[in-house]
CSV table of C-alpha atoms in Angstrom, one decimal:
chain,number,residue,atom,x,y,z
A,1,ALA,CA,28.1,18.1,21.4
A,2,GLN,CA,24.6,17.1,20.6
A,3,SER,CA,22.2,19.8,21.5
A,4,VAL,CA,18.8,21.1,20.7
A,5,THR,CA,18.0,24.8,20.7
A,6,GLN,CA,14.6,26.6,21.0
A,7,PRO,CA,15.6,30.2,20.6
A,8,ASP,CA,12.3,31.6,21.9
A,9,ILE,CA,11.7,31.1,25.6
A,10,HIS,CA,8.3,32.8,25.6
A,11,ILE,CA,5.9,33.7,22.7
A,12,THR,CA,2.6,35.5,22.9
A,13,VAL,CA,0.1,35.4,20.0
A,14,SER,CA,-3.4,36.5,19.6
A,15,GLU,CA,-6.1,33.9,19.2
A,16,GLY,CA,-6.6,33.1,15.5
A,17,ALA,CA,-3.2,34.3,14.5
A,18,SER,CA,-0.6,32.0,13.0
A,19,LEU,CA,2.2,30.4,15.0
A,20,GLU,CA,5.7,29.3,14.4
A,21,LEU,CA,8.0,27.8,17.1
A,22,ARG,CA,11.6,27.4,16.2
A,23,CYS,CA,13.9,24.4,16.8
A,24,ASN,CA,17.5,23.9,15.7
A,25,TYR,CA,19.7,20.9,16.4
A,26,SER,CA,23.4,20.4,16.1
A,27,TYR,CA,24.5,17.2,14.4
A,28,GLY,CA,25.6,16.0,11.0
A,29,ALA,CA,23.3,13.1,10.2
A,30,THR,CA,19.5,13.2,10.1
A,31,PRO,CA,18.2,12.4,13.5
A,32,TYR,CA,14.7,11.6,14.6
A,33,LEU,CA,12.8,14.7,15.4
A,34,PHE,CA,9.8,15.3,17.7
A,35,TRP,CA,7.6,18.0,19.1
A,36,TYR,CA,5.8,17.5,22.4
A,37,VAL,CA,3.4,19.7,24.3
A,38,GLN,CA,3.0,19.9,28.1
A,39,SER,CA,0.2,21.5,30.0
A,40,PRO,CA,0.9,22.7,33.5
A,41,GLY,CA,1.5,19.8,35.9
A,42,GLN,CA,1.0,17.2,33.2
A,43,GLY,CA,3.2,14.8,31.2
A,44,LEU,CA,4.2,15.3,27.6
A,45,GLN,CA,1.9,14.7,24.7
A,46,LEU,CA,3.4,13.9,21.3
A,47,LEU,CA,2.3,16.4,18.6
A,48,LEU,CA,4.3,15.0,15.7
A,49,LYS,CA,7.5,13.3,14.6
A,50,TYR,CA,9.8,13.0,11.7
A,51,PHE,CA,11.9,10.0,10.8
A,52,SER,CA,12.3,10.1,7.0
A,53,GLY,CA,10.4,10.8,3.8
A,54,ASP,CA,8.2,13.9,3.3
A,55,THR,CA,9.9,16.8,5.1
A,56,LEU,CA,6.5,18.4,6.0
A,57,VAL,CA,4.8,16.3,8.6
A,58,GLN,CA,1.3,16.7,10.0
A,59,GLY,CA,0.4,16.2,13.6
A,60,ILE,CA,-2.5,16.4,16.0
A,61,LYS,CA,-4.5,19.5,16.9
A,62,GLY,CA,-3.8,21.1,13.5
A,63,PHE,CA,0.0,21.4,14.0
A,64,GLU,CA,2.6,20.7,11.3
A,65,ALA,CA,6.4,20.9,11.2
A,66,GLU,CA,8.9,21.1,8.4
A,67,PHE,CA,12.3,19.5,8.5
A,68,LYS,CA,15.0,21.5,6.7
A,69,ARG,CA,18.2,19.7,6.5
A,70,SER,CA,20.2,22.6,5.3
A,71,GLN,CA,19.2,24.7,8.3
A,72,SER,CA,19.2,21.8,10.8
A,73,SER,CA,15.8,23.0,11.8
A,74,PHE,CA,12.4,21.5,12.6
A,75,ASN,CA,10.0,24.4,13.1
A,76,LEU,CA,6.5,23.8,14.4
A,77,ARG,CA,3.6,25.7,12.8
A,78,LYS,CA,-0.1,26.2,13.2
A,79,PRO,CA,-2.2,28.4,10.9
A,80,SER,CA,-4.7,29.6,13.5
A,81,VAL,CA,-4.0,29.4,17.2
A,82,HIS,CA,-6.8,28.5,19.7
A,83,TRP,CA,-6.8,29.6,23.4
A,84,SER,CA,-6.4,26.0,24.4
A,85,ASP,CA,-3.0,25.8,22.7
A,86,ALA,CA,-1.5,27.8,25.5
A,87,ALA,CA,1.1,25.4,27.0
A,88,GLU,CA,4.8,24.6,27.0
A,89,TYR,CA,6.2,23.2,23.8
A,90,PHE,CA,9.3,21.0,23.6
A,91,CYS,CA,11.4,20.1,20.6
A,92,ALA,CA,13.3,16.8,21.1
A,93,VAL,CA,15.8,14.9,19.1
A,94,VAL,CA,17.0,11.3,19.0
A,95,PHE,CA,20.6,11.4,17.8
A,96,SER,CA,21.3,7.7,18.3
A,97,SER,CA,18.7,5.1,17.3
A,98,ASN,CA,20.7,2.6,19.4
A,99,THR,CA,20.0,4.3,22.7
A,100,GLY,CA,16.8,6.1,21.7
A,101,LYS,CA,17.7,8.9,24.1
A,102,LEU,CA,15.8,12.1,23.6
A,103,ILE,CA,17.6,15.4,23.9
A,104,PHE,CA,15.2,18.2,24.7
A,105,GLY,CA,15.3,21.8,23.9
A,106,GLN,CA,14.7,24.3,26.6
A,107,GLY,CA,11.1,24.7,25.8
A,108,THR,CA,8.9,27.5,24.6
A,109,THR,CA,6.0,28.9,26.6
A,110,LEU,CA,3.1,29.8,24.4
A,111,GLN,CA,0.6,32.4,25.7
A,112,VAL,CA,-2.5,33.1,23.7
A,113,LYS,CA,-4.2,36.5,24.0
A,114,PRO,CA,-8.0,36.7,23.5
B,1,GLY,CA,-2.8,3.2,22.0
B,2,ALA,CA,0.6,3.9,23.5
B,3,VAL,CA,-0.6,4.8,27.0
B,4,VAL,CA,1.9,5.2,29.9
B,5,SER,CA,0.7,5.5,33.5
B,6,GLN,CA,2.5,6.6,36.6
B,7,HIS,CA,1.7,6.1,40.2
B,8,PRO,CA,1.3,8.0,42.4
B,9,SER,CA,0.6,11.2,40.7
B,10,ARG,CA,1.5,13.2,43.8
B,11,VAL,CA,3.3,12.2,47.0
B,12,ILE,CA,4.4,14.1,50.0
B,13,CYS,CA,6.9,12.5,52.4
B,14,LYS,CA,9.1,13.4,55.3
B,15,SER,CA,12.8,13.9,54.9
B,16,GLY,CA,14.7,10.6,55.2
B,17,THR,CA,12.0,8.3,53.9
B,18,SER,CA,12.0,6.5,50.7
B,19,VAL,CA,9.5,6.9,47.9
B,20,LYS,CA,8.7,4.5,45.1
B,21,ILE,CA,7.2,5.6,41.8
B,22,GLU,CA,5.8,3.2,39.2
B,23,CYS,CA,5.8,3.6,35.5
B,24,ARG,CA,3.7,1.2,33.4
B,25,SER,CA,3.1,0.9,29.6
B,26,LEU,CA,-0.5,-0.1,29.4
B,27,ASP,CA,-1.0,-1.3,25.9
B,28,PHE,CA,2.5,-2.1,24.6
B,29,GLN,CA,5.7,-3.7,25.7
B,30,ALA,CA,8.6,-1.4,26.4
B,31,THR,CA,12.1,-2.9,26.5
B,32,THR,CA,13.4,0.5,27.4
B,33,MET,CA,12.0,3.1,29.8
B,34,PHE,CA,13.5,6.5,30.7
B,35,TRP,CA,13.3,8.5,33.8
B,36,TYR,CA,13.3,12.3,33.7
B,37,ARG,CA,13.3,15.0,36.3
B,38,GLN,CA,11.8,18.4,35.7
B,39,PHE,CA,12.3,21.6,37.8
B,40,PRO,CA,9.7,24.4,37.6
B,41,LYS,CA,9.7,26.2,34.3
B,42,GLN,CA,12.6,24.1,33.0
B,43,SER,CA,13.1,21.4,30.4
B,44,LEU,CA,13.3,17.7,31.2
B,45,MET,CA,16.6,16.3,32.4
B,46,LEU,CA,17.2,12.6,31.7
B,47,MET,CA,18.2,10.8,34.8
B,48,ALA,CA,18.6,7.2,33.6
B,49,THR,CA,17.8,4.7,30.9
B,50,SER,CA,16.1,1.5,32.2
B,51,ASN,CA,16.3,-1.7,30.1
B,52,GLU,CA,14.2,-4.7,31.0
B,53,GLY,CA,16.2,-7.3,32.8
B,54,SER,CA,19.4,-5.4,33.1
B,55,LYS,CA,20.9,-2.6,35.2
B,56,ALA,CA,19.9,0.9,34.5
B,57,THR,CA,22.3,3.4,32.8
B,58,TYR,CA,22.6,6.6,34.7
B,59,GLU,CA,23.4,10.0,33.3
B,60,GLN,CA,26.4,11.8,34.6
B,61,GLY,CA,25.8,13.5,37.9
B,62,VAL,CA,22.9,11.3,38.9
B,63,GLU,CA,23.5,9.2,42.1
B,64,LYS,CA,22.6,5.6,41.3
B,65,ASP,CA,22.4,4.7,45.0
B,66,LYS,CA,19.9,7.5,45.7
B,67,PHE,CA,17.7,6.9,42.7
B,68,LEU,CA,17.2,3.1,42.4
B,69,ILE,CA,15.7,1.9,39.2
B,70,ASN,CA,14.2,-1.5,38.6
B,71,HIS,CA,12.8,-2.7,35.3
B,72,ALA,CA,11.3,-6.1,36.2
B,73,SER,CA,9.1,-6.6,33.3
B,74,LEU,CA,8.4,-5.3,29.8
B,75,THR,CA,5.6,-3.1,31.1
B,76,LEU,CA,6.9,-1.9,34.5
B,77,SER,CA,9.7,0.2,35.7
B,78,THR,CA,10.1,1.7,39.2
B,79,LEU,CA,12.1,4.6,40.5
B,80,THR,CA,12.8,4.6,44.2
B,81,VAL,CA,14.1,7.8,45.8
B,82,THR,CA,16.0,6.7,48.8
B,83,SER,CA,16.4,8.8,51.9
B,84,ALA,CA,14.6,11.7,50.3
B,85,HIS,CA,15.6,15.3,51.1
B,86,PRO,CA,13.9,18.5,50.3
B,87,GLU,CA,16.2,19.1,47.4
B,88,ASP,CA,14.8,15.9,45.8
B,89,SER,CA,11.4,17.6,45.5
B,90,SER,CA,10.6,17.8,41.8
B,91,PHE,CA,8.4,16.5,39.0
B,92,TYR,CA,9.5,13.1,37.9
B,93,ILE,CA,8.3,11.8,34.5
B,94,CYS,CA,8.9,8.5,32.9
B,95,SER,CA,8.6,7.5,29.3
B,96,ALA,CA,8.4,4.1,27.5
B,97,ARG,CA,10.1,3.5,24.2
B,98,GLY,CA,7.9,1.9,21.6
B,99,VAL,CA,9.6,0.5,18.5
B,100,ALA,CA,7.3,-0.9,15.9
B,101,GLY,CA,7.1,-0.7,12.1
B,102,GLY,CA,10.1,1.6,11.9
B,103,SER,CA,8.7,4.0,14.4
B,104,ASP,CA,10.8,4.7,17.4
B,105,THR,CA,8.9,6.9,19.8
B,106,GLN,CA,8.9,7.7,23.5
B,107,TYR,CA,5.5,7.9,25.1
B,108,PHE,CA,5.3,9.8,28.4
B,109,GLY,CA,3.6,9.2,31.6
B,110,PRO,CA,1.6,12.0,33.3
B,111,GLY,CA,4.4,12.6,35.9
B,112,THR,CA,4.7,12.4,39.7
B,113,ARG,CA,5.0,15.4,41.8
B,114,LEU,CA,7.3,14.7,44.8
B,115,THR,CA,7.4,17.0,47.8
B,116,VAL,CA,9.8,16.2,50.6
B,117,LEU,CA,9.2,18.1,53.8
């Protein structure tokens, strides 16, 4: 079955520290990959996406993600976290370009310590 | 660009009444819109896929007679929760699919908080 896994439910980092949020998906072909961020009570904002080409993609707010086909992973990184980055982060995958349906991971809650 | 709005942002209603939620793509045309439901501290659950001019496709376990979806134009889809009950209280989020220049991306609305008393 098609699935997306975010192994870390909750992560706490200190402000200024680096961040990596993990995402793995189950499927054979290369899907479309996305990271979204959600602040409390808000909708989702697109951070970045990968369709093809360079496997290291840059997004907004200083985030980047790297697609690793061999590991079926699309981990999100940021070199230096700001307090305003505290939010819920969702990895999502489109397995079928025909339907365009997004399959979401469970989400990772990021807490930033002063 | 790629802005999606939802109205209302918050609604409180009595049990047994119906509630309509609108989802609009403001600066692009969306042949496909999606409706999600999100419970507190959980991920988004896809309810249905809405295609302009055709019937919506519902995910398994979602009651199509309870959650009526209409996609009347390329910029508007509506979700009507009929005969709402307290267990329907949730955060409902829509998204609009934008396909242009090889980019296939869903853009999300800000969500609607439904509380059924």
